[in-house]
Short mmCIF file of C-alpha atoms in Angstrom, two decimals:
data_model
loop_
_atom_site.label_atom_id
_atom_site.label_comp_id
_atom_site.label_asym_id
_atom_site.label_seq_id
_atom_site.Cartn_x
_atom_site.Cartn_y
_atom_site.Cartn_z
CA MET A 1 8.10 54.31 18.63
CA ASN A 2 8.07 55.76 22.13
CA LEU A 3 5.82 54.73 25.04
CA PRO A 4 3.31 57.62 24.77
CA ASN A 5 2.75 56.81 21.09
CA LYS A 6 2.32 53.12 21.91
CA LEU A 7 -0.31 54.06 24.51
CA THR A 8 -2.10 56.18 21.92
CA LEU A 9 -2.12 53.25 19.50
CA LEU A 10 -3.35 50.97 22.29
CA ARG A 11 -6.30 53.34 22.81
CA ILE A 12 -7.18 53.00 19.13
CA VAL A 13 -6.79 49.20 19.20
CA LEU A 14 -9.00 48.93 22.32
CA ILE A 15 -11.91 50.39 20.35
CA VAL A 16 -12.28 47.06 18.53
CA PRO A 17 -12.87 44.83 21.59
CA PHE A 18 -14.92 47.65 23.15
CA LEU A 19 -17.34 47.60 20.22
CA LEU A 20 -17.26 43.81 19.83
CA VAL A 21 -18.34 43.33 23.44
CA LEU A 22 -21.23 45.76 22.97
CA TYR A 23 -22.44 44.58 19.58
CA LEU A 24 -22.06 40.86 20.28
CA ASP A 25 -24.01 41.45 23.49
CA VAL A 26 -21.87 39.13 25.59
CA PRO A 27 -22.91 38.57 29.23
CA TYR A 28 -22.19 41.67 31.31
CA ALA A 29 -21.45 43.56 28.09
CA SER A 30 -21.93 47.01 29.62
CA LEU A 31 -19.57 46.33 32.51
CA ILE A 32 -16.92 44.73 30.31
CA ALA A 33 -17.23 47.62 27.84
CA LEU A 34 -16.96 50.04 30.76
CA GLY A 35 -13.71 48.40 31.86
CA ILE A 36 -12.28 48.64 28.36
CA PHE A 37 -13.48 52.23 28.01
CA ILE A 38 -11.89 53.23 31.33
CA ALA A 39 -8.62 51.50 30.41
CA ALA A 40 -8.59 53.27 27.04
CA SER A 41 -9.45 56.60 28.67
CA LEU A 42 -6.64 56.21 31.19
CA THR A 43 -4.14 55.74 28.35
CA ASP A 44 -5.08 59.27 27.25
CA MET A 45 -4.11 60.75 30.58
CA LEU A 46 -1.02 58.57 30.89
CA ASP A 47 0.43 59.15 27.43
CA GLY A 48 0.27 62.92 27.83
CA LYS A 49 1.90 62.90 31.26
CA ILE A 50 4.71 60.64 30.11
CA ALA A 51 5.27 62.61 26.90
CA ARG A 52 5.53 65.92 28.78
CA LYS A 53 7.58 64.59 31.71
CA TYR A 54 10.20 62.89 29.55
CA ASN A 55 10.04 65.28 26.59
CA LEU A 56 8.74 62.55 24.28
CA ILE A 57 6.36 64.79 22.35
CA THR A 58 6.31 63.85 18.66
CA ASP A 59 4.45 65.02 15.57
CA PHE A 60 2.78 61.60 15.44
CA GLY A 61 1.58 62.03 19.03
CA LYS A 62 0.26 65.53 18.35
CA PHE A 63 -1.79 64.12 15.49
CA ALA A 64 -2.77 60.68 16.79
CA ASP A 65 -3.58 61.49 20.43
CA PRO A 66 -6.56 63.78 19.77
CA LEU A 67 -7.66 61.52 16.92
CA ALA A 68 -7.66 58.49 19.24
CA ASP A 69 -9.77 60.42 21.76
CA LYS A 70 -12.30 61.36 19.11
CA MET A 71 -12.47 57.79 17.83
CA LEU A 72 -13.08 56.33 21.30
CA VAL A 73 -15.67 58.92 22.31
CA THR A 74 -17.48 58.74 18.97
CA ALA A 75 -17.62 54.93 19.13
CA ALA A 76 -19.27 55.08 22.56
CA MET A 77 -21.67 57.84 21.55
CA VAL A 78 -22.77 56.04 18.39
CA TRP A 79 -23.61 53.00 20.49
CA PHE A 80 -25.61 55.12 22.96
CA VAL A 81 -27.49 56.73 20.06
CA GLU A 82 -28.30 53.28 18.67
CA GLN A 83 -29.54 52.23 22.11
CA GLY A 84 -31.82 55.28 22.28
CA ARG A 85 -29.93 56.66 25.26
CA MET A 86 -28.53 59.71 23.51
CA PRO A 87 -30.23 61.77 20.81
CA GLY A 88 -28.55 61.74 17.42
CA TRP A 89 -28.57 65.54 17.27
CA ALA A 90 -26.38 65.62 20.42
CA LEU A 91 -23.82 63.40 18.73
CA LEU A 92 -23.99 65.66 15.66
CA ILE A 93 -23.18 68.72 17.79
CA VAL A 94 -20.13 66.93 19.22
CA ILE A 95 -18.94 65.86 15.77
CA VAL A 96 -19.49 69.31 14.23
CA ARG A 97 -17.51 70.94 17.07
CA GLU A 98 -14.64 68.50 16.52
CA PHE A 99 -14.54 69.19 12.78
CA ALA A 100 -14.77 72.95 13.35
CA VAL A 101 -11.94 73.04 15.90
CA SER A 102 -9.82 70.76 13.70
CA GLY A 103 -10.48 73.08 10.76
CA LEU A 104 -9.50 76.10 12.86
CA ARG A 105 -6.28 74.36 13.81
CA MET A 106 -5.52 73.66 10.14
CA VAL A 107 -6.09 77.30 9.20
CA ALA A 108 -3.87 78.39 12.09
CA SER A 109 -1.22 75.87 11.04
CA ASP A 110 -1.17 77.33 7.53
CA GLN A 111 -0.42 80.66 9.18
CA GLY A 112 2.44 79.17 11.18
CA ARG A 113 0.49 79.03 14.43
CA VAL A 114 -0.23 76.10 16.71
CA ILE A 115 -3.46 76.04 18.69
CA ALA A 116 -2.71 73.85 21.67
CA ALA A 117 -5.43 72.15 23.66
CA GLY A 118 -6.85 74.70 26.05
CA TRP A 119 -8.16 74.23 29.55
CA SER A 120 -11.78 74.08 28.39
CA GLY A 121 -10.90 71.42 25.81
CA LYS A 122 -9.30 69.30 28.50
CA VAL A 123 -12.35 69.78 30.74
CA LYS A 124 -14.58 68.82 27.80
CA THR A 125 -12.61 65.63 27.19
CA ALA A 126 -12.58 64.66 30.86
CA ALA A 127 -16.28 65.45 31.36
CA THR A 128 -17.20 63.51 28.24
CA MET A 129 -15.23 60.45 29.23
CA VAL A 130 -16.56 60.48 32.82
CA CYS A 131 -20.14 60.96 31.62
CA LEU A 132 -19.89 58.21 29.02
CA ALA A 133 -18.40 55.88 31.64
CA ALA A 134 -21.32 56.68 33.99
CA MET A 135 -23.78 55.86 31.23
CA PHE A 136 -22.43 52.29 31.07
CA LEU A 137 -23.58 51.72 34.63
CA PRO A 138 -27.12 50.57 35.43
CA VAL A 139 -28.41 54.08 36.09
CA PRO A 140 -31.86 55.66 35.79
CA PRO A 141 -32.61 57.47 32.50
CA VAL A 142 -32.26 60.86 34.21
CA VAL A 143 -28.52 60.19 34.57
CA ASP A 144 -28.27 59.76 30.79
CA THR A 145 -30.02 63.11 30.36
CA ILE A 146 -27.68 64.84 32.83
CA CYS A 147 -24.64 63.27 31.19
CA VAL A 148 -25.71 64.28 27.68
CA ALA A 149 -26.35 67.81 28.95
CA ALA A 150 -22.90 67.98 30.58
CA ILE A 151 -21.27 66.70 27.39
CA LEU A 152 -23.11 69.29 25.30
CA VAL A 153 -22.39 72.22 27.63
CA THR A 154 -18.66 71.48 27.83
CA THR A 155 -18.50 70.75 24.10
CA LEU A 156 -20.20 73.99 23.10
CA TYR A 157 -18.33 76.11 25.64
CA SER A 158 -14.92 74.83 24.61
CA GLY A 159 -15.76 75.15 20.91
CA VAL A 160 -16.85 78.76 21.33
CA GLU A 161 -13.77 79.49 23.44
CA TYR A 162 -11.40 78.10 20.78
CA PHE A 163 -12.98 80.33 18.14
CA MET A 164 -13.13 83.43 20.34
CA LYS A 165 -9.47 83.12 21.36
CA ASN A 166 -8.34 82.48 17.77
CA LYS A 167 -10.75 84.54 15.70
CA ASP A 168 -7.83 86.49 14.24
CA CYS A 169 -6.87 83.32 12.32
CA LEU A 170 -10.14 83.56 10.45
CA SER A 171 -9.94 87.29 9.76
CA GLU A 172 -7.03 86.68 7.40
CA MET A 173 -9.10 84.47 5.13
#
């Protein structure tokens, strides 16, 4: 197993202590969780750079890397929903977009096409991770609202863009 794939697996493994810290409500839970979340988020950036630079791109990495991102982000969002800091419907929009884009990629794959992560998808991931990290800080409620709005705007924009750029995949159905 190469280094990028190990970093992807580390991101998945870090979800467990991230959630344990939050749900066990240890002292300074939010700051400890923030540190774990940032470390996990940085593995996302690092694994991709290493994989591209050293040509270590694997089928496992193509599958596991986006899955690890979704798992980390969803874990944080579920906690914020439970804390009343993010509306459940906002989380639902994010999850529906992820399923829809994954479904589009599967349809494209059946047609012999690969839909790579686009610029807007990368912006969406970065904006989401930065906003979620900000929400772990002791900030006024308006920051939560701004962060949720930024997450939703980038999520919806990138989802629409994926479908607009690849609508021909669906016309063959």
